[in-house]
Coordinates of C-alpha atoms and ligand atoms in Angstrom, one line a residue:
M156 CA 73.8 287.2 19.5
A157 CA 75.9 288.3 16.6
I158 CA 77.9 291.3 15.4
Q159 CA 75.5 293.6 13.6
R160 CA 75.6 297.0 11.9
T161 CA 73.0 299.7 12.4
F162 CA 72.4 303.1 11.0
S163 CA 72.3 306.2 13.3
I164 CA 71.5 309.9 12.8
I165 CA 72.4 312.6 15.3
K166 CA 69.5 314.9 14.6
P167 CA 69.5 318.8 14.2
D168 CA 68.3 319.5 17.7
A169 CA 71.4 317.8 19.0
T170 CA 74.0 319.1 16.5
K171 CA 72.7 322.7 17.2
R172 CA 73.3 322.2 20.9
N173 CA 76.8 320.8 20.3
L174 CA 75.9 317.4 21.8
T175 CA 77.6 315.3 19.1
G176 CA 80.5 314.1 21.3
K177 CA 78.3 313.4 24.4
I178 CA 76.0 311.3 22.2
I179 CA 78.8 309.3 20.6
S180 CA 80.2 308.6 24.0
K181 CA 76.9 306.9 24.9
F182 CA 77.3 304.6 21.9
E183 CA 80.9 303.8 22.7
D184 CA 80.2 303.2 26.4
A185 CA 77.6 300.7 25.3
G186 CA 80.2 298.8 23.2
L187 CA 79.1 300.2 19.8
R188 CA 81.9 301.2 17.4
V189 CA 81.5 304.1 14.9
I190 CA 82.7 302.5 11.6
A191 CA 81.5 305.3 9.3
S192 CA 80.6 308.9 10.0
R193 CA 79.7 312.0 8.0
R194 CA 78.3 315.4 9.0
I195 CA 75.8 316.6 6.3
Q196 CA 73.0 319.0 5.6
M197 CA 70.2 316.7 4.4
T198 CA 68.3 317.9 1.3
R199 CA 64.5 317.8 1.4
E200 CA 64.6 315.0 -1.2
Q201 CA 66.9 312.9 1.0
A202 CA 64.7 313.4 4.1
E203 CA 61.5 312.6 2.2
G204 CA 63.1 309.5 0.8
F205 CA 64.6 308.3 4.0
Y206 CA 61.3 308.7 5.9
A207 CA 59.1 307.6 3.0
V208 CA 57.6 304.9 5.3
H209 CA 56.0 307.7 7.4
K210 CA 54.6 309.5 4.4
E211 CA 51.0 309.1 5.4
R212 CA 51.6 310.0 9.1
P213 CA 50.2 313.4 10.2
F214 CA 53.7 314.5 11.4
F215 CA 55.5 313.7 8.1
G216 CA 55.8 317.4 7.0
E217 CA 57.0 318.5 10.4
L218 CA 59.5 315.6 10.5
V219 CA 61.0 316.5 7.1
D220 CA 61.2 320.2 8.0
F221 CA 62.9 319.4 11.2
M222 CA 65.5 317.0 9.7
I223 CA 66.6 319.6 7.2
S224 CA 66.6 322.5 9.8
G225 CA 70.3 322.0 10.5
P226 CA 73.2 319.6 10.1
V227 CA 73.0 316.0 11.0
V228 CA 75.7 313.4 11.7
I229 CA 75.0 310.1 9.9
Q230 CA 76.9 307.0 11.2
V231 CA 77.2 303.3 11.0
L232 CA 77.5 301.6 14.4
E233 CA 78.8 298.1 14.8
G234 CA 78.7 295.7 17.7
E235 CA 77.1 292.7 19.4
D236 CA 73.4 292.9 18.8
A237 CA 73.9 296.5 17.6
I238 CA 70.4 297.2 16.4
A239 CA 68.7 296.4 19.7
K240 CA 71.6 297.8 21.8
N241 CA 71.4 301.1 19.9
R242 CA 67.6 301.4 20.5
E243 CA 68.2 300.7 24.2
V244 CA 70.8 303.4 24.4
M245 CA 68.5 305.8 22.5
G246 CA 65.5 305.3 24.8
A247 CA 61.8 305.6 23.9
T248 CA 60.7 307.8 21.0
N249 CA 59.0 310.2 23.4
P250 CA 61.6 311.4 25.9
E251 CA 58.9 311.5 28.6
N252 CA 58.7 307.7 28.3
A253 CA 62.5 307.1 28.0
D254 CA 64.4 305.3 30.8
A255 CA 66.9 307.2 32.9
G256 CA 70.4 307.4 31.4
T257 CA 69.2 307.0 27.8
I258 CA 70.1 309.6 25.1
R259 CA 66.5 310.7 24.6
K260 CA 65.9 311.0 28.4
E261 CA 69.0 313.2 28.8
F262 CA 69.0 315.2 25.7
A263 CA 65.7 315.1 23.6
L264 CA 63.5 318.1 23.6
S265 CA 60.2 316.5 22.5
V266 CA 58.8 313.5 20.6
G267 CA 59.7 315.2 17.3
E268 CA 63.0 316.8 18.3
N269 CA 64.3 313.6 19.9
S270 CA 68.1 313.9 19.1
V271 CA 68.7 310.5 17.5
H272 CA 67.5 308.0 14.9
G273 CA 68.3 304.3 15.0
S274 CA 67.4 301.5 12.6
D275 CA 64.6 299.2 14.0
A276 CA 65.4 295.8 12.2
P277 CA 68.2 294.1 10.2
E278 CA 66.4 294.8 6.8
T279 CA 65.9 298.6 7.6
A280 CA 69.5 298.8 8.9
A281 CA 70.9 297.5 5.6
E282 CA 68.6 299.7 3.5
E283 CA 69.4 302.8 5.6
I284 CA 73.1 302.2 5.5
K285 CA 73.0 301.9 1.7
F286 CA 70.9 305.0 1.4
F287 CA 73.8 307.2 2.7
F288 CA 77.1 305.2 2.6
K289 CA 79.1 303.5 -0.1
D290 CA 80.8 300.3 0.9
E291 CA 84.3 301.9 0.8
E292 CA 83.2 304.6 3.3
I293 CA 82.6 301.9 6.0
V294 CA 85.8 300.8 7.7
G295 CA 85.0 298.3 10.4
Ligands
ATP559 P1 63.6 307.0 14.7 O1 62.9 306.3 13.5 O2 63.9 308.4 14.4 O3 64.7 306.2 15.2 P2 61.5 305.8 16.3 O4 61.7 304.6 15.5 O5 61.6 305.8 17.8 O6 62.5 307.0 15.8 P3 59.3 306.4 14.6 O7 57.9 305.9 15.0 O8 60.0 305.6 13.5 O9 60.1 306.5 15.9 O10 59.1 307.9 14.2 C1 60.2 308.5 13.4 C2 60.4 309.9 13.9 O11 59.3 310.7 13.6 C3 60.6 310.0 15.4 O12 61.9 309.7 15.8 C4 60.2 311.4 15.7 O13 61.3 312.3 15.3 C5 59.1 311.6 14.7 N1 57.8 311.4 15.3 C6 57.3 310.2 15.7 N2 56.1 310.4 16.3 C7 55.8 311.8 16.3 C8 54.8 312.6 16.7 N3 53.7 312.1 17.3 N4 54.9 313.9 16.5 C9 56.0 314.5 15.9 N5 57.0 313.7 15.5 C10 57.0 312.4 15.6
MG560 MG1 61.8 304.5 13.4

């Protein structure tokens, strides 16, 4: 295991319900540190670019509309095995399949409005961090 960085988004369904602090506590309780953070209103261009890998999926339009429907909190999380650990704390994409105690089990509304995003591999983590943050905005 090694210290890694991963990219996280607290999605509009969660910011709207004022769950930002509760979600960040879950990261911190799991040993992840917030080393960069910004609350933004994503543009359509940013959302389409960020989720370009899902462009051909039937839910792409719905996903982009949702991601720009309200503010999001973008973050870089750092810790031991951070990519896998964050995915563990998030729980399964569909909250119905998520384990007890995970963010999605406790807070997500549906498979689409599922409260958080987390990078799924070292390469995507690096790309996603770079998509939103400059080096000097990340203070580990
Ligand atoms: P994320 O990438 O957001 O961390 P994930 O890796 O668990 O989630 P992906 O398969 O990458 O899931 O899907 C990206 C996002 O697209 C999901 O988080 C969810 O918001 C949305 N999504 C996935 N499947 C569906 C679906 N069947 N219907 C509607 N939205 C979906
Ligand atoms: Mg994904």
